[in-house]
Amino acid sequence: MGNDLEINLSDGVIPKLLKSNFETQDYDDELYRYLVTDIEESEDALSLVEKKYGKLVLDVFRYTMDTDDPRLDLLSNDYFRLSQEDKYLKFIENVFYLNEEKVYVDFVYFSDENKILQFIENRMSRLDRIDSYILLNQIDIMRKDQNDMYLIEDLNLLKLFIKCFLREILWCNLYFPKHPMIVSTGYDLGLPVIVKDKQDKENYIKMAEDSRLFLKDTGKIVAPKL
């Protein structure tokens, strides 16, 4: 009697970061080079990028809420925050495939590798158990390689990074090279996004809407009072 189950030999293998160096890649994109030109002044470089291309925010809310808006309480509600994660994961999955399953991650916010690892380890309890296994594996890789930049070619690993962004566990940038976009860690479910090309920006806005999210301009448009 035949077995209908087909076992994939990659099952059980924890996905991992791949060591990378932007300078050796086969494309040259101005958007990301702003960030890698000077590691010590990464925040200044990011400000220059924002001024040139503008900054968007990937958010679950359409508008910026006023300080007395009762919906702000949702941002301190763990049940609400976790219930929104699937929207972001759906969006990032579509972005991943659009960019031919390649995304770079850098840790330019940390000049010391040990500070990255300590920061992550102190927040590990915020993750589900399977995600903890994956992230612990990345810590081992980072500890051995001592590298500032890595390549992600695995969707599950990319989704872990987005969860870490939303739960404020990791502080770094994700760079999608085919249709250039930077996604950074943010606060309160709002992820800063920079897109170079106008048509790409329109496409990403539509993809966010399809995932029931909003990729909104950072100009303060206050939500109407309830």
XYZ file of C-alpha atoms in Angstrom, residues 24-208:
185
model
C 29.190 43.009 -3.837
C 25.603 42.764 -5.100
C 24.835 42.927 -8.810
C 22.695 46.063 -8.619
C 23.359 49.613 -7.586
C 20.495 51.433 -5.946
C 20.763 54.999 -4.682
C 18.007 54.556 -2.117
C 19.842 51.996 -0.024
C 23.323 53.426 -0.497
C 22.272 56.413 1.571
C 22.044 54.043 4.522
C 25.237 52.055 3.995
C 27.553 54.957 3.149
C 28.271 55.802 6.766
C 27.270 53.293 9.422
C 28.163 55.655 12.250
C 25.723 58.275 10.971
C 22.901 55.969 9.887
C 20.189 58.106 11.458
C 21.418 61.173 9.559
C 21.551 59.141 6.352
C 17.993 57.928 6.891
C 16.847 61.531 7.369
C 18.398 62.439 4.013
C 16.551 59.579 2.331
C 13.271 60.677 3.909
C 13.766 64.260 2.738
C 14.459 63.159 -0.825
C 11.797 60.482 -1.259
C 9.361 61.158 1.572
C 8.384 58.769 4.355
C 5.259 56.638 4.520
C 3.938 54.644 7.467
C 2.420 51.184 7.157
C -0.394 51.275 9.683
C -3.627 49.616 10.703
C -5.260 53.057 11.094
C -6.099 55.288 8.148
C -5.461 58.545 10.023
C -3.196 59.865 12.734
C -5.286 59.925 15.894
C -5.500 62.941 18.172
C -4.142 62.605 21.707
C -7.598 62.205 23.255
C -8.881 59.639 20.737
C -10.162 56.584 22.693
C -8.829 54.271 19.962
C -5.316 54.983 21.185
C -6.020 52.592 24.061
C -5.989 49.769 21.519
C -2.256 50.253 21.035
C -1.592 49.108 24.597
C -3.957 46.149 24.233
C -1.933 43.018 23.453
C -4.956 41.137 22.124
C -5.654 43.892 19.592
C -2.021 44.234 18.557
C -1.560 40.505 17.997
C -4.878 40.240 16.138
C -3.573 42.709 13.531
C -0.348 40.893 12.704
C -1.805 38.679 9.961
C -2.547 41.795 7.898
C 1.093 42.827 7.960
C 2.259 39.285 7.234
C -0.030 39.056 4.200
C 1.298 42.376 2.899
C 4.943 41.430 3.400
C 4.408 38.045 1.725
C 3.105 39.775 -1.404
C 6.020 42.227 -1.287
C 8.466 39.330 -0.923
C 7.219 37.579 -4.059
C 7.067 40.854 -6.001
C 10.758 41.332 -5.185
C 11.700 37.858 -6.421
C 12.046 36.401 -2.914
C 15.007 38.516 -1.870
C 15.260 41.024 0.954
C 18.273 42.417 2.765
C 18.367 43.152 6.468
C 20.864 45.426 8.152
C 21.616 46.278 11.760
C 23.129 49.722 11.220
C 21.421 51.050 14.356
C 23.871 49.020 16.426
C 27.594 49.747 16.250
C 28.325 46.831 18.583
C 27.197 43.305 17.654
C 26.911 42.325 21.324
C 24.360 45.093 21.894
C 22.154 43.642 19.149
C 22.278 40.192 20.689
C 21.606 41.450 24.199
C 18.699 43.570 22.980
C 17.129 40.567 21.233
C 17.716 38.104 24.060
C 16.093 40.442 26.585
C 12.878 40.442 24.535
C 12.731 36.803 23.464
C 9.769 36.067 25.756
C 7.524 38.162 23.480
C 7.733 35.516 20.749
C 5.907 32.256 20.179
C 7.999 29.170 20.844
C 8.600 28.243 17.182
C 9.630 31.822 16.383
C 12.016 31.751 19.337
C 13.748 28.710 17.806
C 14.175 30.559 14.526
C 15.430 33.754 16.154
C 17.867 31.908 18.435
C 19.339 30.324 15.307
C 19.881 33.796 13.810
C 21.616 34.939 17.006
C 24.089 32.063 16.615
C 24.733 33.072 12.999
C 25.224 36.728 13.910
C 27.530 35.854 16.783
C 29.777 33.811 14.458
C 29.734 36.104 11.418
C 29.897 39.546 13.037
C 28.269 41.018 9.925
C 26.133 44.163 9.523
C 24.066 42.947 6.592
C 22.346 39.677 5.675
C 20.183 38.278 2.900
C 16.775 36.672 3.545
C 15.430 34.210 0.987
C 12.980 32.407 3.260
C 9.432 33.718 3.753
C 9.058 32.323 7.273
C 12.233 34.080 8.365
C 11.023 37.340 6.816
C 7.688 36.998 8.625
C 9.562 36.499 11.887
C 11.333 39.807 11.335
C 8.001 41.554 10.752
C 6.609 40.064 13.966
C 9.712 41.323 15.753
C 9.124 44.783 14.265
C 5.503 44.843 15.398
C 6.391 43.587 18.887
C 9.350 46.008 19.097
C 11.909 43.248 19.594
C 14.269 44.063 16.703
C 15.602 47.412 15.476
C 16.846 47.249 11.915
C 15.940 47.904 8.273
C 14.569 45.597 5.599
C 15.484 46.505 2.035
C 13.596 45.089 -0.972
C 15.824 45.480 -4.063
C 13.703 44.702 -7.164
C 11.139 47.445 -6.488
C 13.230 49.468 -4.020
C 11.611 49.904 -0.641
C 12.925 50.190 2.912
C 10.806 49.024 5.859
C 12.051 49.887 9.339
C 11.130 49.065 12.898
C 8.540 51.442 14.352
C 6.232 51.953 17.292
C 2.573 51.156 17.958
C 2.032 49.055 14.807
C 3.335 51.860 12.578
C 6.271 50.784 10.375
C 8.215 53.548 8.573
C 8.498 52.922 4.827
C 10.501 54.668 2.095
C 9.839 53.961 -1.584
C 11.990 55.410 -4.346
C 9.801 55.160 -7.454
C 6.390 56.805 -7.818
C 4.829 53.834 -9.621
C 6.217 51.415 -7.042
C 4.756 53.608 -4.326
C 1.301 53.431 -5.914
C 1.590 49.657 -6.247
C 2.649 49.239 -2.619
C -0.208 51.463 -1.429
C -2.645 49.226 -3.328
C -1.047 46.076 -1.878
C -1.417 47.500 1.621
